[in-house]
Coordinates of C-alpha atoms in Angstrom, one line a residue:
M1 CA -7.4 -21.9 -24.6
N2 CA -8.7 -18.2 -24.4
I3 CA -8.7 -17.0 -20.7
T4 CA -10.1 -13.6 -19.5
I5 CA -7.9 -11.9 -16.8
A6 CA -10.3 -9.8 -14.7
Q7 CA -7.9 -7.3 -12.7
L8 CA -10.5 -5.6 -10.7
D9 CA -10.6 -3.2 -7.8
A10 CA -13.0 -4.9 -5.3
V11 CA -14.4 -3.0 -2.1
V12 CA -13.8 -4.9 1.3
G13 CA -16.7 -6.4 2.7
D14 CA -19.1 -5.4 -0.3
I15 CA -19.8 -8.8 -1.3
D16 CA -23.2 -7.7 -3.1
G17 CA -21.1 -5.2 -5.1
N18 CA -18.1 -7.3 -5.8
A19 CA -20.3 -10.4 -6.9
A20 CA -22.3 -8.1 -9.3
R21 CA -19.0 -6.8 -11.0
A22 CA -18.2 -10.6 -11.2
V23 CA -21.5 -11.3 -13.0
K24 CA -21.3 -8.6 -15.4
V25 CA -17.6 -9.2 -16.4
F26 CA -18.3 -13.1 -16.9
S27 CA -21.5 -12.5 -18.9
E28 CA -19.8 -10.2 -21.2
A29 CA -16.9 -12.5 -21.7
A30 CA -18.8 -15.8 -22.0
G31 CA -19.1 -17.1 -25.6
N32 CA -15.6 -15.4 -26.5
S33 CA -13.4 -16.9 -23.4
D34 CA -13.0 -20.3 -22.2
L35 CA -12.3 -19.2 -18.4
V36 CA -12.6 -15.8 -16.6
V37 CA -10.3 -15.4 -13.7
F38 CA -10.6 -13.0 -10.9
P39 CA -8.2 -12.3 -7.9
E40 CA -7.6 -13.8 -4.5
L41 CA -10.4 -13.4 -2.1
Y42 CA -12.3 -11.5 -4.9
L43 CA -15.7 -11.8 -3.2
T44 CA -14.6 -10.2 0.1
A45 CA -11.6 -8.1 -1.3
Y46 CA -8.3 -8.3 0.3
P47 CA -7.8 -8.1 3.2
P48 CA -10.9 -8.6 5.0
R49 CA -9.1 -9.1 8.3
D50 CA -11.7 -9.6 11.1
L51 CA -14.8 -9.3 8.9
L52 CA -14.1 -12.9 8.4
E53 CA -15.0 -13.7 12.0
K54 CA -18.7 -12.4 11.1
H55 CA -20.7 -15.5 10.5
S56 CA -23.3 -12.9 8.4
L57 CA -20.5 -12.2 6.1
I58 CA -19.6 -15.9 5.3
N59 CA -23.1 -16.7 4.8
R60 CA -23.3 -13.8 2.5
V61 CA -20.5 -15.2 0.6
Q62 CA -21.8 -18.5 0.1
Q63 CA -24.9 -16.8 -1.3
A64 CA -22.9 -15.0 -3.9
V65 CA -21.2 -18.3 -4.7
E66 CA -24.7 -19.8 -5.3
E67 CA -25.5 -16.8 -7.6
L68 CA -22.5 -17.4 -9.6
R69 CA -23.3 -21.2 -9.9
E70 CA -26.5 -20.3 -11.4
V71 CA -25.1 -17.7 -13.7
S72 CA -22.7 -20.4 -15.0
V73 CA -25.6 -22.6 -16.1
R74 CA -26.6 -20.0 -18.3
H75 CA -23.3 -19.8 -19.8
P76 CA -22.2 -23.6 -20.2
E77 CA -19.4 -22.6 -22.5
T78 CA -17.4 -20.8 -20.0
G79 CA -15.9 -21.5 -16.7
L80 CA -15.4 -18.9 -13.6
L81 CA -12.2 -19.1 -11.3
I82 CA -12.7 -16.7 -8.4
G83 CA -11.4 -16.3 -4.8
A84 CA -13.6 -16.6 -1.8
P85 CA -13.7 -17.7 1.9
V86 CA -14.9 -21.0 2.3
P87 CA -16.0 -22.8 5.6
T88 CA -13.6 -26.1 6.2
G89 CA -16.6 -28.0 7.6
L90 CA -14.0 -29.4 10.4
A91 CA -14.6 -29.3 14.1
T92 CA -10.9 -28.2 14.6
G93 CA -8.8 -25.2 13.2
K94 CA -9.9 -21.9 12.2
G95 CA -12.8 -23.3 10.1
L96 CA -12.1 -21.4 6.9
Y97 CA -10.0 -22.0 3.7
N98 CA -8.8 -19.1 1.5
A99 CA -10.0 -21.0 -1.7
A100 CA -10.1 -20.7 -5.4
L101 CA -13.3 -21.7 -6.9
L102 CA -13.7 -23.1 -10.3
I103 CA -17.3 -22.7 -11.2
Y104 CA -18.4 -24.4 -14.6
Q105 CA -21.6 -25.5 -15.8
G106 CA -23.0 -25.4 -12.3
Q107 CA -20.4 -27.4 -10.9
I108 CA -18.2 -26.2 -8.2
N109 CA -14.5 -27.4 -7.4
W110 CA -12.1 -25.8 -5.0
Q111 CA -8.5 -25.5 -4.2
A112 CA -7.4 -23.7 -0.9
K113 CA -4.4 -21.9 -0.2
S114 CA -1.5 -24.1 1.0
L115 CA 1.0 -21.3 2.3
L116 CA -0.4 -18.9 4.7
P117 CA 2.0 -15.9 5.2
T118 CA 2.2 -14.4 8.7
Y119 CA 5.0 -11.9 8.0
D120 CA 5.0 -8.2 7.3
V121 CA 1.3 -7.0 6.8
F122 CA 0.0 -10.6 6.4
D123 CA -1.6 -12.6 9.0
E124 CA -3.6 -15.5 7.2
S125 CA -3.0 -18.1 10.0
R126 CA -5.2 -16.0 12.2
Y127 CA -8.3 -16.6 9.8
F128 CA -7.4 -19.7 7.5
D129 CA -6.6 -23.3 7.9
P130 CA -4.1 -25.0 5.0
P131 CA -5.7 -27.8 3.0
A132 CA -5.0 -31.5 3.5
L133 CA -4.0 -31.7 -0.2
V134 CA -3.4 -30.0 -3.5
R135 CA -4.9 -31.2 -6.7
V136 CA -5.2 -30.2 -10.4
F137 CA -8.4 -29.3 -12.1
P138 CA -9.1 -31.1 -15.7
F139 CA -10.6 -28.3 -17.7
K140 CA -11.8 -28.8 -21.3
D141 CA -8.2 -29.7 -23.2
E142 CA -6.0 -28.4 -20.3
V143 CA -5.1 -29.4 -16.6
L144 CA -5.2 -26.5 -14.5
G145 CA -2.7 -26.1 -11.8
V146 CA -4.5 -23.5 -9.6
S147 CA -2.6 -21.8 -6.7
I148 CA -3.2 -18.8 -4.6
C149 CA -0.6 -15.9 -4.3
E150 CA 1.9 -17.1 -1.6
D151 CA 1.7 -20.6 -3.0
A152 CA 3.8 -19.4 -5.8
W153 CA 6.3 -17.6 -3.6
Y154 CA 8.0 -20.7 -2.1
E155 CA 11.4 -20.3 -4.3
Y156 CA 11.3 -16.5 -4.7
D157 CA 14.7 -16.1 -3.2
A158 CA 17.1 -18.9 -3.0
N159 CA 19.4 -17.0 -0.4
A160 CA 16.4 -16.4 2.1
R161 CA 15.5 -18.6 5.0
R162 CA 12.8 -21.1 3.7
L163 CA 9.4 -20.1 5.5
Y164 CA 7.7 -23.3 4.4
L165 CA 8.3 -27.2 3.9
F166 CA 6.1 -27.4 1.0
N167 CA 6.3 -26.3 -2.6
P168 CA 2.5 -26.3 -4.2
I169 CA 3.7 -25.3 -7.6
Q170 CA 5.9 -28.1 -7.7
E171 CA 3.3 -30.6 -6.6
L172 CA 1.1 -29.1 -9.4
A173 CA 3.7 -29.9 -12.1
Q174 CA 4.1 -33.2 -10.8
Q175 CA 0.3 -33.8 -11.1
G176 CA 0.4 -33.1 -14.7
A177 CA -0.6 -29.2 -14.9
T178 CA -0.3 -28.0 -18.3
I179 CA -1.1 -24.4 -17.3
F180 CA -0.6 -22.7 -13.9
I181 CA -2.9 -20.1 -12.7
N182 CA -2.3 -18.0 -9.6
I183 CA -5.0 -15.7 -8.3
S184 CA -3.1 -13.2 -6.0
A185 CA -3.9 -10.0 -3.9
S186 CA 0.0 -9.1 -3.8
P187 CA 0.4 -5.8 -2.3
F188 CA 2.7 -3.1 -3.9
H189 CA 6.0 -1.9 -2.6
C190 CA 9.1 -0.3 -4.5
G191 CA 10.7 -3.2 -6.5
K192 CA 7.9 -5.7 -6.4
E193 CA 6.8 -5.8 -9.8
E194 CA 9.9 -7.0 -11.1
I195 CA 10.5 -9.7 -8.1
R196 CA 7.1 -10.9 -8.9
R197 CA 7.9 -11.5 -12.8
R198 CA 11.3 -13.1 -12.1
L199 CA 9.4 -15.3 -9.7
I200 CA 6.9 -16.4 -12.2
Q201 CA 9.3 -16.7 -15.2
G202 CA 11.3 -18.9 -12.8
H203 CA 8.4 -21.5 -12.5
C204 CA 7.7 -21.4 -16.3
Q205 CA 11.2 -22.4 -17.1
A206 CA 11.4 -25.0 -14.3
Y207 CA 8.6 -27.0 -15.4
Q208 CA 8.2 -25.7 -19.1
V209 CA 4.5 -24.6 -18.1
P210 CA 2.8 -21.4 -19.1
F211 CA 1.9 -19.3 -16.1
I212 CA -1.2 -16.8 -15.7
L213 CA -1.1 -14.4 -12.6
V214 CA -4.3 -12.3 -11.8
N215 CA -3.6 -9.7 -9.2
Q216 CA -5.8 -7.3 -7.4
V217 CA -5.7 -3.6 -8.2
G218 CA -6.7 -0.9 -5.9
G219 CA -6.1 0.5 -2.5
N220 CA -7.6 -1.2 0.7
D221 CA -6.7 0.7 3.8
E222 CA -2.7 1.3 4.0
L223 CA -2.1 -1.4 1.2
I224 CA -2.0 -0.7 -2.5
F225 CA -2.3 -3.4 -5.2
D226 CA -0.7 -2.6 -8.5
G227 CA -2.2 -5.2 -10.7
R228 CA 0.1 -5.8 -13.3
S229 CA -1.3 -9.4 -14.1
M230 CA 0.5 -11.1 -16.5
V231 CA 0.7 -14.0 -18.9
L232 CA 4.0 -15.8 -19.7
D233 CA 4.6 -18.8 -21.9
A234 CA 6.3 -21.8 -21.2
Q235 CA 9.7 -20.5 -21.6
G236 CA 8.9 -17.5 -19.3
T237 CA 8.3 -14.9 -22.0
P238 CA 5.5 -12.5 -21.8
V239 CA 2.6 -13.1 -23.8
A240 CA 0.3 -10.2 -22.1
V241 CA 1.1 -7.9 -19.2
L242 CA -1.9 -5.7 -17.8
P243 CA -1.3 -2.2 -16.9
A244 CA -0.3 -1.0 -13.2
F245 CA -2.6 0.8 -10.7
E246 CA -5.7 0.6 -13.0
E247 CA -8.5 -2.0 -13.9
A248 CA -8.4 -4.1 -17.0
V249 CA -10.1 -7.1 -18.4
V250 CA -8.2 -8.7 -20.9
T251 CA -8.6 -12.0 -22.9
V252 CA -5.5 -14.0 -23.9
D253 CA -5.0 -17.0 -26.0
T254 CA -2.5 -19.0 -23.9
S255 CA -1.1 -21.3 -27.1
L256 CA 0.8 -18.0 -28.2
S257 CA 4.4 -17.4 -28.0
G258 CA 5.6 -14.7 -26.0
Q259 CA 7.5 -11.6 -26.8
A260 CA 10.1 -10.1 -24.4
E261 CA 9.6 -6.6 -25.4
I262 CA 6.0 -6.8 -24.1
Y263 CA 7.2 -6.3 -20.4
Q264 CA 8.7 -2.8 -19.7
P265 CA 9.1 -2.3 -15.8
A266 CA 8.2 1.1 -14.5
A267 CA 10.7 3.2 -13.1
E268 CA 10.6 3.1 -9.5
I269 CA 9.7 7.0 -8.6
A270 CA 7.0 6.7 -11.4
S271 CA 5.5 3.6 -9.7
V272 CA 5.4 5.3 -6.3
H273 CA 3.8 8.4 -7.9
D274 CA 1.1 6.3 -9.4
A275 CA 0.5 4.2 -6.3
L276 CA 0.2 7.0 -4.0
I277 CA -2.6 8.5 -6.2
L278 CA -4.6 5.3 -6.5
G279 CA -4.2 4.6 -2.6
L280 CA -5.4 8.3 -1.6
K281 CA -8.1 8.2 -4.3
D282 CA -9.5 4.7 -3.2
Y283 CA -9.1 5.2 0.5
L284 CA -11.4 8.6 0.5
R285 CA -13.9 6.9 -2.0
K286 CA -14.1 3.6 0.0
C287 CA -14.6 5.6 3.2
G288 CA -17.3 7.7 1.8
F289 CA -15.1 11.0 1.1
S290 CA -15.0 13.0 -2.0
K291 CA -12.8 16.2 -0.7
A292 CA -9.8 16.6 1.2
V293 CA -8.2 19.5 2.8
V294 CA -4.4 20.1 3.4
G295 CA -2.4 22.5 5.4
L296 CA 0.0 24.3 3.2
S297 CA 3.2 25.3 4.8
G298 CA 5.2 26.3 1.6
G299 CA 7.2 23.1 2.4
I300 CA 7.8 20.3 0.1
D301 CA 5.7 17.9 2.0
S302 CA 2.5 19.7 2.1
A303 CA 3.3 20.6 -1.9
V304 CA 3.6 17.0 -2.8
T305 CA 0.8 15.9 -0.7
C306 CA -1.5 18.9 -2.1
Y307 CA -0.5 17.7 -5.6
L308 CA -1.3 13.9 -5.0
A309 CA -4.5 15.0 -3.5
R310 CA -5.4 17.0 -6.8
Q311 CA -4.7 14.3 -9.1
A312 CA -6.6 11.5 -6.9
L313 CA -9.8 13.8 -6.5
G314 CA -9.5 16.7 -9.2
P315 CA -8.6 20.2 -8.1
E316 CA -12.2 21.3 -7.3
N317 CA -12.3 18.9 -4.4
V318 CA -9.0 20.0 -2.9
L319 CA -8.6 22.8 -0.3
G320 CA -5.5 24.3 0.8
V321 CA -5.4 26.2 4.1
I322 CA -2.6 28.6 4.7
M323 CA -2.0 29.3 8.2
P324 CA 0.9 31.7 8.9
S325 CA 2.4 32.4 12.2
L326 CA 4.7 35.0 13.7
Y327 CA 7.7 32.8 12.2
S328 CA 6.4 32.3 8.7
S329 CA 8.6 33.5 6.1
P330 CA 6.8 35.9 3.4
G331 CA 8.3 33.2 0.9
S332 CA 6.5 30.3 2.5
I333 CA 3.2 32.2 2.1
A334 CA 4.0 33.3 -1.3
D335 CA 5.3 29.7 -2.5
S336 CA 1.9 28.2 -1.1
E337 CA -0.2 30.6 -3.1
R338 CA 1.8 29.8 -6.1
L339 CA 1.4 26.2 -5.6
A340 CA -2.3 26.4 -5.2
D341 CA -2.3 28.5 -8.4
N342 CA -0.2 26.1 -10.5
L343 CA -2.6 23.1 -9.2
G344 CA -5.8 24.9 -9.6
V345 CA -6.7 24.3 -6.1
K346 CA -8.7 26.9 -3.6
T347 CA -7.0 28.2 -0.7
C348 CA -8.0 29.8 2.7
T349 CA -5.8 31.8 4.7
V350 CA -6.3 31.7 8.5
P351 CA -3.7 33.4 10.4
I352 CA -2.8 31.7 13.8
T353 CA -0.8 34.7 15.7
P354 CA -4.1 35.8 17.5
I355 CA -4.9 32.2 18.6
Y356 CA -1.3 31.6 19.6
Q357 CA -1.3 34.9 21.6
A358 CA -4.4 33.9 23.3
Y359 CA -2.9 30.6 24.4
L360 CA 0.1 32.4 25.6
S361 CA -2.0 34.8 27.8
S362 CA -4.2 31.9 29.2
L363 CA -1.7 29.6 30.2
P364 CA 0.6 31.7 32.6
A365 CA -1.6 30.7 35.8
C366 CA -0.6 27.3 35.7
F367 CA 2.1 27.1 33.0
P368 CA 5.1 29.0 33.0
V369 CA 5.5 30.4 29.4
G370 CA 9.1 31.2 29.5
D371 CA 11.2 31.3 26.4
L372 CA 10.1 29.7 23.1
D373 CA 10.7 26.1 23.6
V374 CA 9.2 22.5 22.0
A375 CA 5.9 22.8 24.2
L376 CA 5.3 26.5 22.6
E377 CA 6.5 25.2 19.1
N378 CA 3.8 22.3 19.5
I379 CA 1.1 24.6 20.5
Q380 CA 1.4 26.4 17.0
A381 CA 1.3 22.8 15.2
R382 CA -1.7 21.8 17.3
I383 CA -3.5 25.1 16.6
R384 CA -3.2 24.3 12.9
G385 CA -4.3 20.8 13.3
N386 CA -7.4 22.1 15.3
I387 CA -8.1 24.6 12.3
L388 CA -7.9 21.8 9.8
M389 CA -10.3 19.5 11.9
A390 CA -12.4 22.3 11.9
F391 CA -12.7 22.7 8.1
S392 CA -13.1 18.8 7.9
N393 CA -16.1 18.8 10.6
R394 CA -18.0 21.9 8.9
L395 CA -17.3 20.8 5.2
G396 CA -17.0 17.2 5.5
Y397 CA -13.5 17.1 4.1
M398 CA -10.8 14.7 5.2
V399 CA -7.7 16.1 6.5
L400 CA -4.6 14.8 4.8
S401 CA -1.5 14.7 7.0
T402 CA 1.6 15.8 5.4
G403 CA 4.5 14.3 7.4
N404 CA 7.0 12.0 5.6
K405 CA 8.7 8.7 6.7
S406 CA 12.0 10.4 8.1
E407 CA 10.1 12.5 10.5
L408 CA 7.6 10.1 11.7
A409 CA 10.6 7.6 12.4
V410 CA 12.4 10.0 14.5
G411 CA 9.5 11.8 16.0
Y412 CA 10.1 15.1 14.4
C413 CA 6.2 15.7 14.2
T414 CA 3.5 17.0 16.9
L415 CA 1.0 14.5 18.2
Y416 CA -2.4 16.2 17.8
G417 CA -1.0 19.0 15.6
D418 CA 0.6 18.1 12.3
M419 CA 0.1 14.3 12.7
S420 CA -3.8 15.0 12.6
G421 CA -5.7 13.6 10.0
G422 CA -7.7 10.7 8.6
L423 CA -4.9 9.6 6.2
A424 CA -0.9 10.1 6.2
V425 CA -0.4 10.2 2.4
I426 CA 3.4 10.3 2.4
S427 CA 4.1 8.6 5.8
D428 CA 6.1 5.8 4.1
V429 CA 8.0 8.1 1.7
P430 CA 11.3 9.1 3.0
K431 CA 12.4 12.9 2.9
T432 CA 15.2 12.2 0.2
M433 CA 12.4 10.2 -2.0
I434 CA 10.0 13.3 -1.6
Y435 CA 12.4 15.3 -3.4
D436 CA 12.7 12.7 -6.2
L437 CA 9.1 12.4 -6.2
A438 CA 8.7 16.4 -6.5
R439 CA 11.3 16.5 -9.3
Y440 CA 9.2 13.6 -11.1
I441 CA 6.0 15.8 -10.7
N442 CA 7.7 18.7 -12.4
R443 CA 9.0 16.6 -15.2
Q444 CA 6.8 18.3 -17.8
R445 CA 6.1 21.8 -16.3
E446 CA 6.6 23.4 -13.1
L447 CA 3.9 22.5 -10.7
I448 CA 5.8 22.7 -7.4
P449 CA 7.6 26.0 -7.3
Q450 CA 11.1 25.5 -7.7
E451 CA 11.8 27.7 -4.4
I452 CA 10.1 25.0 -2.4
L453 CA 12.6 22.3 -3.9
T454 CA 15.7 24.5 -3.1
K455 CA 15.0 26.3 0.4
P456 CA 16.1 24.3 3.3
P457 CA 13.5 22.4 5.1
S458 CA 11.9 24.1 8.0
A459 CA 9.0 23.7 10.3
E460 CA 9.0 27.5 10.9
L461 CA 8.0 27.3 14.6
R462 CA 10.7 29.7 15.7
P463 CA 13.0 32.0 14.1
N464 CA 15.3 31.1 11.5
Q465 CA 14.4 27.4 12.3
R466 CA 16.0 24.4 10.0
D467 CA 15.2 20.8 10.1
Q468 CA 19.0 20.0 10.2
D469 CA 19.2 22.2 13.6
T470 CA 17.7 19.1 15.1
L471 CA 18.1 16.2 12.4
P472 CA 21.0 14.5 10.8
P473 CA 21.3 15.7 6.9
Y474 CA 18.5 13.8 5.2
E475 CA 20.7 11.9 3.1
I476 CA 22.4 10.3 6.1
L477 CA 19.4 10.0 8.1
D478 CA 17.4 8.2 5.5
Q479 CA 20.4 5.8 4.8
I480 CA 20.3 4.7 8.5
L481 CA 16.8 4.3 8.8
E482 CA 16.6 2.1 5.8
Y483 CA 19.2 -0.2 7.4
Y484 CA 17.7 0.0 11.0
I485 CA 14.0 -0.1 9.9
N486 CA 13.9 -2.0 6.5
E487 CA 16.8 -4.3 6.8
G488 CA 16.6 -4.7 10.7
W489 CA 20.3 -4.1 11.2
G490 CA 21.3 -3.1 14.7
Y491 CA 23.8 -0.4 15.9
Q492 CA 27.3 -1.9 15.2
E493 CA 26.2 -3.5 11.9
I494 CA 25.3 0.3 10.8
V495 CA 28.4 1.9 12.4
D496 CA 30.5 -1.0 10.4
R497 CA 29.2 0.8 7.0
G498 CA 30.9 4.1 8.0
F499 CA 28.3 6.0 9.8
D500 CA 29.3 8.2 12.8
P501 CA 28.7 6.2 16.0
E502 CA 26.9 9.1 17.8
T503 CA 24.7 9.6 14.8
V504 CA 23.6 6.1 14.6
R505 CA 23.0 6.0 18.4
W506 CA 20.9 9.1 18.4
V507 CA 18.8 8.0 15.3
I508 CA 18.0 4.3 16.8
K509 CA 17.0 5.9 20.0
A510 CA 14.7 8.4 18.4
V511 CA 13.1 5.8 16.5
D512 CA 12.7 3.5 19.4
R513 CA 11.2 6.0 21.8
N514 CA 8.7 7.5 19.4
E515 CA 6.7 4.3 18.8
Y516 CA 4.1 5.6 21.2
K517 CA 3.4 8.6 18.5
R518 CA 3.5 6.4 15.6
R519 CA 0.8 4.1 17.2
Q520 CA -1.5 7.1 17.3
A521 CA -0.7 8.3 13.8
A522 CA -3.2 8.2 11.0
P523 CA -2.9 5.2 8.6
G524 CA -0.6 5.7 6.1
L525 CA -0.1 4.3 2.4
K526 CA 2.6 1.5 2.0
V527 CA 5.0 1.8 -0.7
T528 CA 8.3 0.5 0.9
S529 CA 9.1 -3.0 1.8
K530 CA 8.8 -1.9 5.5
A531 CA 6.3 0.6 6.7
F532 CA 5.0 1.9 9.9
G533 CA 1.7 0.4 10.8
S534 CA 0.3 -3.4 10.4
G535 CA 3.6 -4.6 9.0
R536 CA 5.7 -3.6 11.9
R537 CA 4.5 -4.4 15.3
M538 CA 6.9 -3.1 17.9
P539 CA 6.1 -3.0 21.6
I540 CA 5.8 0.5 23.1
A541 CA 6.8 0.3 26.7
A542 CA 10.0 -1.9 26.1
R543 CA 13.5 -1.7 27.2
Y544 CA 15.9 -3.1 24.7
E545 CA 19.3 -1.8 23.5
T546 CA 19.9 -2.5 19.9

């Protein structure tokens, strides 16, 4: 059977636009393909979140499904499998299924998603009901075992706690499926691609049935979808693997035997690089922006952020603003200018010393200025944030904040200052990974000046300031944060790994007491297994000793 995989970048809520693309791709493939397959919830795009509670949206989805049904009548030789929310018609429950619709010759069959995840960034039980049963679809000379994303993840880790009592893939195999098809919206994080491949391979080998995975691609809010759809034969060997982080429409003959060399997993840092560019590009495009402004400090975080913006938007659509103060080193200004020259982006220099001095002269009546302390350091950061927002308001550019995950975790950032912005591009990238990313960026030629990579990190808000005056060395900090945030370990477990007890205690307290800051941060692109944002829901006003 020839099956066309439509790995497309859909826009959340754009039912008309998504349906129009589906009609176009289906019509072009019809005649040369037996079946065209689109990702999970393709008509609404994933995740639609509380848009699903709008009756008008569900009505528009039903209209789009009817349009697709009519198109299928005009192309009776080809079927269409697409994801959409479908009303259950029941008086109890949430009232919606997350469904896969098989549309063929004007007839519609559907299968709803059985396993509704509620962990990390997922909250599907808020919107959907599970179906009463799972069934296969006889189609031409095959029996299709159709599942949706999480339905295939029952057995992904034999050592993990079982989240579900039911295995949909096993049920489909027992009903005689000759081809498994899983439509997905599986978000990216480091290492996810290989986990996904091993999972699918396990299903093939367990049931001796070929497996087709069709995954969404693109960025929607903080989530990035890598695509990387694939077809494996009954032994779990790749027949076709689609590219990561880009759209692709590929027709595959499912009777072919696979070849192991077809699948080459991408290096982790290369995947993070490509994911951030796609996530940034889609976030601005889908929010109606085409240009970005970045504050250039001469540090590595702003340098990497500026590079990513240039790759996503083009150098002509990025403005770097250099805002030197009393405490900015000449090298930082020169490094920012060299970076901008290397990237081909425009810059504008706005010294903040006169503004800072005006603050100091205005405050003493009610605010004893005294020595340079955190309050005065933060005033400088907030002046810079205001300047960037002025550029945004006047020119229509989106401000990209430049803080990394290590800083955001322990609150080494200023509310309404360097945290200002519409998107926190690298907020899920630890500081040590930022350096790896910078070296990857420079793999062919020096785009980020070497001086930026080698000088000690500094906020430059007071004389001779260094990050390590306040923070543990980043190599140690990032390991503790990995254990505490990503792995969920407590104080004693981390100390038992050989870390200094006082350092661990300081890091944990810093993470916990800065929850209020992170709640006010710009959305950040998720690239690790546990990002700040919708996938980590901690209370702000809490008193809990880890």
